[in-house]
Amino acid sequence: MLEHIHEDPARPFTLEELTARSGVKKTLFLQSFRRVTGTTPKQYILGLRLEYARDLLLETDVPVAQVAERCGFSDSFYFSRCFKNHFSTSPRQYRKEHA
């Protein structure tokens, strides 16, 4: 399942899709996922997207709104809020400090 998520973390996954793909019941899937990753599928995917966004900010000059879109965020304000919560700084500030 993790390989499937890592193939395209920007893709909008649903819990139902992940559960069906795993071939086990939802409760068992969630328990197993948490045991392996230490977090929920939603949080895991969010973390992957934010790590991908960080790489894009450092390696490209793509505007922040486009970085958000490429990483699966339809709302750049939500992306900025999530990024700041995860990295303790805004995407623009992160790019400026680490460029």
mmCIF file of C-alpha atoms in Angstrom:
data_model
loop_
_atom_site.group_PDB
_atom_site.id
_atom_site.type_symbol
_atom_site.label_atom_id
_atom_site.label_comp_id
_atom_site.label_asym_id
_atom_site.label_seq_id
_atom_site.Cartn_x
_atom_site.Cartn_y
_atom_site.Cartn_z
ATOM 1 C CA MET A 1 0.000 0.000 0.000
ATOM 2 C CA LEU A 2 2.824 2.401 0.813
ATOM 3 C CA GLU A 3 4.347 1.825 -2.633
ATOM 4 C CA HIS A 4 0.998 2.730 -4.185
ATOM 5 C CA ILE A 5 0.883 5.974 -2.204
ATOM 6 C CA HIS A 6 4.518 6.836 -2.976
ATOM 7 C CA GLU A 7 3.934 6.411 -6.727
ATOM 8 C CA ASP A 8 1.840 9.592 -6.807
ATOM 9 C CA PRO A 9 1.343 11.255 -3.411
ATOM 10 C CA ALA A 10 -0.396 14.243 -5.034
ATOM 11 C CA ARG A 11 -3.235 11.982 -6.178
ATOM 12 C CA PRO A 12 -6.463 12.355 -4.167
ATOM 13 C CA PHE A 13 -6.645 9.027 -2.306
ATOM 14 C CA THR A 14 -9.752 7.981 -0.408
ATOM 15 C CA LEU A 15 -9.822 5.740 2.608
ATOM 16 C CA GLU A 16 -12.270 3.479 0.777
ATOM 17 C CA GLU A 17 -9.884 3.115 -2.161
ATOM 18 C CA LEU A 18 -6.904 2.321 0.059
ATOM 19 C CA THR A 19 -8.924 -0.145 2.102
ATOM 20 C CA ALA A 20 -10.261 -1.898 -1.004
ATOM 21 C CA ARG A 21 -6.785 -2.061 -2.513
ATOM 22 C CA SER A 22 -5.375 -3.587 0.678
ATOM 23 C CA GLY A 23 -7.931 -6.390 0.588
ATOM 24 C CA VAL A 24 -8.734 -6.206 4.295
ATOM 25 C CA LYS A 25 -11.495 -4.627 6.338
ATOM 26 C CA LYS A 26 -11.240 -0.938 7.148
ATOM 27 C CA THR A 27 -10.501 -1.414 10.861
ATOM 28 C CA LEU A 28 -7.695 -3.886 10.206
ATOM 29 C CA PHE A 29 -6.277 -1.667 7.465
ATOM 30 C CA LEU A 30 -6.191 1.372 9.763
ATOM 31 C CA GLN A 31 -4.629 -0.597 12.627
ATOM 32 C CA SER A 32 -1.987 -2.099 10.352
ATOM 33 C CA PHE A 33 -1.226 1.220 8.688
ATOM 34 C CA ARG A 34 -0.761 2.942 12.044
ATOM 35 C CA ARG A 35 1.426 0.117 13.325
ATOM 36 C CA VAL A 36 3.715 0.344 10.281
ATOM 37 C CA THR A 37 3.841 4.128 9.830
ATOM 38 C CA GLY A 38 2.958 5.475 13.268
ATOM 39 C CA THR A 39 0.190 7.648 11.848
ATOM 40 C CA THR A 40 -3.069 7.660 9.886
ATOM 41 C CA PRO A 41 -3.196 7.374 6.089
ATOM 42 C CA LYS A 42 -4.375 10.969 5.806
ATOM 43 C CA GLN A 43 -1.504 12.323 7.916
ATOM 44 C CA TYR A 44 1.009 10.113 6.139
ATOM 45 C CA ILE A 45 -0.079 11.352 2.709
ATOM 46 C CA LEU A 46 -0.077 14.958 3.921
ATOM 47 C CA GLY A 47 3.491 14.513 5.171
ATOM 48 C CA LEU A 48 4.598 13.083 1.816
ATOM 49 C CA ARG A 49 2.982 15.964 -0.039
ATOM 50 C CA LEU A 50 4.672 18.517 2.192
ATOM 51 C CA GLU A 51 8.076 16.851 1.764
ATOM 52 C CA TYR A 52 7.558 16.903 -2.015
ATOM 53 C CA ALA A 53 6.547 20.573 -1.783
ATOM 54 C CA ARG A 54 9.682 21.371 0.194
ATOM 55 C CA ASP A 55 11.800 19.763 -2.530
ATOM 56 C CA LEU A 56 10.005 21.719 -5.256
ATOM 57 C CA LEU A 57 10.494 24.978 -3.361
ATOM 58 C CA LEU A 58 14.224 24.327 -3.089
ATOM 59 C CA GLU A 59 14.859 22.898 -6.550
ATOM 60 C CA THR A 60 12.618 25.092 -8.723
ATOM 61 C CA ASP A 61 11.433 28.660 -9.009
ATOM 62 C CA VAL A 62 7.818 27.585 -9.553
ATOM 63 C CA PRO A 63 5.385 29.954 -7.783
ATOM 64 C CA VAL A 64 4.069 28.727 -4.439
ATOM 65 C CA ALA A 65 0.513 28.375 -5.783
ATOM 66 C CA GLN A 66 1.771 26.021 -8.504
ATOM 67 C CA VAL A 67 3.837 24.055 -5.994
ATOM 68 C CA ALA A 68 0.671 23.605 -3.966
ATOM 69 C CA GLU A 69 -1.232 22.399 -7.024
ATOM 70 C CA ARG A 70 1.522 19.982 -8.087
ATOM 71 C CA CYS A 71 1.519 18.496 -4.604
ATOM 72 C CA GLY A 72 -2.208 17.814 -4.559
ATOM 73 C CA PHE A 73 -3.505 20.899 -2.755
ATOM 74 C CA SER A 74 -6.431 22.610 -4.451
ATOM 75 C CA ASP A 75 -6.246 25.577 -2.077
ATOM 76 C CA SER A 76 -2.914 27.410 -1.807
ATOM 77 C CA PHE A 77 -3.941 29.033 1.497
ATOM 78 C CA TYR A 78 -4.606 25.615 3.021
ATOM 79 C CA PHE A 79 -1.272 24.438 1.618
ATOM 80 C CA SER A 80 0.532 27.379 3.231
ATOM 81 C CA ARG A 81 -1.153 26.684 6.572
ATOM 82 C CA CYS A 82 -0.213 22.996 6.456
ATOM 83 C CA PHE A 83 3.338 23.811 5.369
ATOM 84 C CA LYS A 84 3.762 26.282 8.217
ATOM 85 C CA ASN A 85 2.415 23.778 10.748
ATOM 86 C CA HIS A 86 4.811 21.104 9.470
ATOM 87 C CA PHE A 87 7.982 23.183 8.953
ATOM 88 C CA SER A 88 7.303 26.120 11.318
ATOM 89 C CA THR A 89 7.674 28.640 8.502
ATOM 90 C CA SER A 90 5.748 29.693 5.415
ATOM 91 C CA PRO A 91 6.618 28.223 2.006
ATOM 92 C CA ARG A 92 7.921 31.584 0.760
ATOM 93 C CA GLN A 93 10.044 32.111 3.849
ATOM 94 C CA TYR A 94 11.359 28.540 3.655
ATOM 95 C CA ARG A 95 12.431 29.080 0.038
ATOM 96 C CA LYS A 96 14.064 32.400 0.898
ATOM 97 C CA GLU A 97 15.995 30.958 3.887
ATOM 98 C CA HIS A 98 17.138 27.760 2.175
ATOM 99 C CA ALA A 99 17.773 28.901 -1.395
#
